[in-house]
mmCIF file of C-alpha atoms in Angstrom:
data_model
loop_
_atom_site.group_PDB
_atom_site.id
_atom_site.type_symbol
_atom_site.label_atom_id
_atom_site.label_comp_id
_atom_site.label_asym_id
_atom_site.label_seq_id
_atom_site.Cartn_x
_atom_site.Cartn_y
_atom_site.Cartn_z
ATOM 1 C CA GLN A 1 0.012 -0.002 0.001
ATOM 2 C CA VAL A 2 1.397 3.383 -1.034
ATOM 3 C CA GLN A 3 1.719 5.947 1.738
ATOM 4 C CA LEU A 4 2.897 9.544 1.643
ATOM 5 C CA VAL A 5 3.803 11.121 4.956
ATOM 6 C CA GLU A 6 4.397 14.851 5.283
ATOM 7 C CA SER A 7 6.318 16.574 8.074
ATOM 8 C CA GLY A 8 7.791 19.950 8.904
ATOM 9 C CA GLY A 9 4.722 22.097 9.195
ATOM 10 C CA GLY A 10 4.294 24.542 12.040
ATOM 11 C CA ALA A 11 3.792 28.151 12.986
ATOM 12 C CA VAL A 12 6.021 30.938 11.751
ATOM 13 C CA GLN A 13 5.890 34.720 11.569
ATOM 14 C CA ALA A 14 5.420 36.520 8.276
ATOM 15 C CA GLY A 15 8.715 36.859 6.480
ATOM 16 C CA GLY A 16 10.088 33.685 8.003
ATOM 17 C CA SER A 17 11.047 30.365 6.451
ATOM 18 C CA LEU A 18 9.885 26.803 6.800
ATOM 19 C CA GLY A 19 10.723 23.471 5.187
ATOM 20 C CA LEU A 20 8.369 20.602 4.481
ATOM 21 C CA SER A 21 9.298 16.970 3.790
ATOM 22 C CA CYS A 22 7.370 14.117 2.239
ATOM 23 C CA VAL A 23 8.421 10.508 2.353
ATOM 24 C CA ALA A 24 6.738 7.971 0.147
ATOM 25 C CA ALA A 25 6.651 4.301 1.066
ATOM 26 C CA GLY A 26 5.134 1.154 -0.315
ATOM 27 C CA TYR A 27 6.130 1.527 -3.939
ATOM 28 C CA THR A 28 9.232 1.136 -6.087
ATOM 29 C CA PHE A 29 8.428 3.548 -8.905
ATOM 30 C CA SER A 30 11.345 5.396 -10.359
ATOM 31 C CA ASN A 31 11.111 9.198 -10.351
ATOM 32 C CA PRO A 32 7.366 9.598 -10.056
ATOM 33 C CA GLY A 33 5.857 12.967 -10.658
ATOM 34 C CA MET A 34 5.363 14.625 -7.282
ATOM 35 C CA ALA A 35 3.869 17.860 -6.069
ATOM 36 C CA TRP A 36 2.826 19.995 -3.135
ATOM 37 C CA PHE A 37 -0.706 21.280 -2.816
ATOM 38 C CA ARG A 38 -2.360 23.387 -0.177
ATOM 39 C CA GLN A 39 -5.854 24.050 1.016
ATOM 40 C CA ALA A 40 -6.986 26.877 3.246
ATOM 41 C CA PRO A 41 -10.328 26.786 5.082
ATOM 42 C CA GLY A 42 -13.177 27.537 2.720
ATOM 43 C CA LYS A 43 -10.954 27.410 -0.360
ATOM 44 C CA GLU A 44 -10.251 24.861 -3.046
ATOM 45 C CA ARG A 45 -7.085 22.807 -3.046
ATOM 46 C CA GLU A 46 -4.448 24.502 -5.164
ATOM 47 C CA GLY A 47 -1.196 23.328 -6.629
ATOM 48 C CA VAL A 48 1.866 24.991 -5.154
ATOM 49 C CA ALA A 49 4.882 23.310 -6.761
ATOM 50 C CA SER A 50 5.604 20.155 -8.713
ATOM 51 C CA ILE A 51 8.546 18.194 -10.025
ATOM 52 C CA ASP A 52 8.295 15.886 -13.025
ATOM 53 C CA PHE A 53 10.065 12.563 -13.600
ATOM 54 C CA ASP A 54 12.796 14.446 -15.492
ATOM 55 C CA GLY A 55 13.265 17.113 -12.824
ATOM 56 C CA THR A 56 11.212 19.839 -14.462
ATOM 57 C CA THR A 57 9.692 22.091 -11.809
ATOM 58 C CA THR A 58 6.499 24.145 -11.934
ATOM 59 C CA TYR A 59 5.331 26.751 -9.460
ATOM 60 C CA ALA A 60 2.136 28.618 -8.796
ATOM 61 C CA ASP A 61 2.525 32.339 -9.544
ATOM 62 C CA SER A 62 1.776 33.152 -5.929
ATOM 63 C CA VAL A 63 4.889 31.324 -4.700
ATOM 64 C CA LYS A 64 7.405 31.884 -7.497
ATOM 65 C CA GLY A 65 10.668 33.204 -6.158
ATOM 66 C CA ARG A 66 9.782 32.234 -2.574
ATOM 67 C CA PHE A 67 9.268 28.440 -2.643
ATOM 68 C CA THR A 68 11.630 25.753 -3.927
ATOM 69 C CA VAL A 69 10.641 22.152 -4.575
ATOM 70 C CA SER A 70 13.242 19.402 -4.769
ATOM 71 C CA ARG A 71 13.719 15.666 -4.527
ATOM 72 C CA GLY A 72 15.862 13.945 -1.980
ATOM 73 C CA ILE A 73 18.770 11.703 -2.797
ATOM 74 C CA THR A 74 16.324 8.837 -2.599
ATOM 75 C CA GLU A 75 13.673 9.222 -5.235
ATOM 76 C CA ASN A 76 10.834 8.746 -2.810
ATOM 77 C CA THR A 77 11.493 11.949 -0.842
ATOM 78 C CA LEU A 78 10.156 15.385 -1.710
ATOM 79 C CA TYR A 79 10.962 18.714 -0.116
ATOM 80 C CA LEU A 80 9.441 22.184 -0.165
ATOM 81 C CA HIS A 81 11.510 25.064 1.124
ATOM 82 C CA MET A 82 9.456 28.176 1.774
ATOM 83 C CA ASP A 83 10.985 31.627 2.235
ATOM 84 C CA ASN A 84 9.436 35.005 2.885
ATOM 85 C CA LEU A 85 6.220 33.404 4.069
ATOM 86 C CA LYS A 86 3.056 35.456 3.932
ATOM 87 C CA ILE A 87 -0.141 35.232 5.980
ATOM 88 C CA GLU A 88 -1.937 34.031 2.867
ATOM 89 C CA ASP A 89 0.362 30.984 2.752
ATOM 90 C CA THR A 90 -1.481 29.647 5.784
ATOM 91 C CA ALA A 91 -3.033 26.311 4.805
ATOM 92 C CA MET A 92 -2.842 22.557 5.124
ATOM 93 C CA TYR A 93 -0.093 21.381 2.791
ATOM 94 C CA TYR A 94 -0.368 18.048 1.017
ATOM 95 C CA CYS A 95 2.155 15.913 -0.816
ATOM 96 C CA ALA A 96 1.035 14.043 -3.923
ATOM 97 C CA ALA A 97 2.636 11.495 -6.253
ATOM 98 C CA ASP A 98 1.813 9.705 -9.485
ATOM 99 C CA PRO A 99 4.138 7.231 -11.220
ATOM 100 C CA TRP A 100 2.181 7.153 -14.466
ATOM 101 C CA ILE A 101 0.970 10.626 -15.490
ATOM 102 C CA THR A 102 2.529 14.070 -15.295
ATOM 103 C CA TRP A 103 -0.115 16.240 -13.646
ATOM 104 C CA ARG A 104 2.043 19.164 -12.517
ATOM 105 C CA LEU A 105 -0.287 21.473 -10.589
ATOM 106 C CA ARG A 106 -3.521 19.700 -11.387
ATOM 107 C CA PRO A 107 -5.001 17.849 -8.386
ATOM 108 C CA LYS A 108 -5.302 14.523 -10.223
ATOM 109 C CA TYR A 109 -2.457 12.619 -8.600
ATOM 110 C CA ALA A 110 -2.966 8.982 -7.710
ATOM 111 C CA TYR A 111 -1.549 9.164 -4.191
ATOM 112 C CA TRP A 112 -1.938 11.767 -1.460
ATOM 113 C CA GLY A 113 -0.598 12.332 2.030
ATOM 114 C CA GLN A 114 -2.650 13.361 5.052
ATOM 115 C CA GLY A 115 -1.246 16.893 5.139
ATOM 116 C CA THR A 116 0.763 19.092 7.444
ATOM 117 C CA GLN A 117 -0.414 22.467 8.737
ATOM 118 C CA VAL A 118 1.461 25.682 8.019
ATOM 119 C CA THR A 119 0.350 28.777 9.901
ATOM 120 C CA VAL A 120 1.841 32.200 9.192
ATOM 121 C CA SER A 121 1.085 35.037 11.589
ATOM 122 C CA SER A 122 1.832 38.750 11.523
#
């Protein structure tokens, strides 16, 4: 059974930095497409950053220049480094993976984690 487990969320002041991690277990796919999504209360889930099987990255306009997505040395680990955090970045952040289709920022991934909360205060 495939499982994605996120960690690293927490509370931070505006302008601060935070790093998220996602570890995937239960599969042996090579370089799956992976992504970070977020969902704030009362809002739809939105794609934040993705990385394709070939390393191509895609970012939402709202986070370009502030967030960086990367893979770990092991292919089943995904990171999101967030700088200059804003209050509007407050949301539950989810990791997603799909070994078959490149979805980028579309919420169609086959596997999802349970999420980790990020709260940015003034």
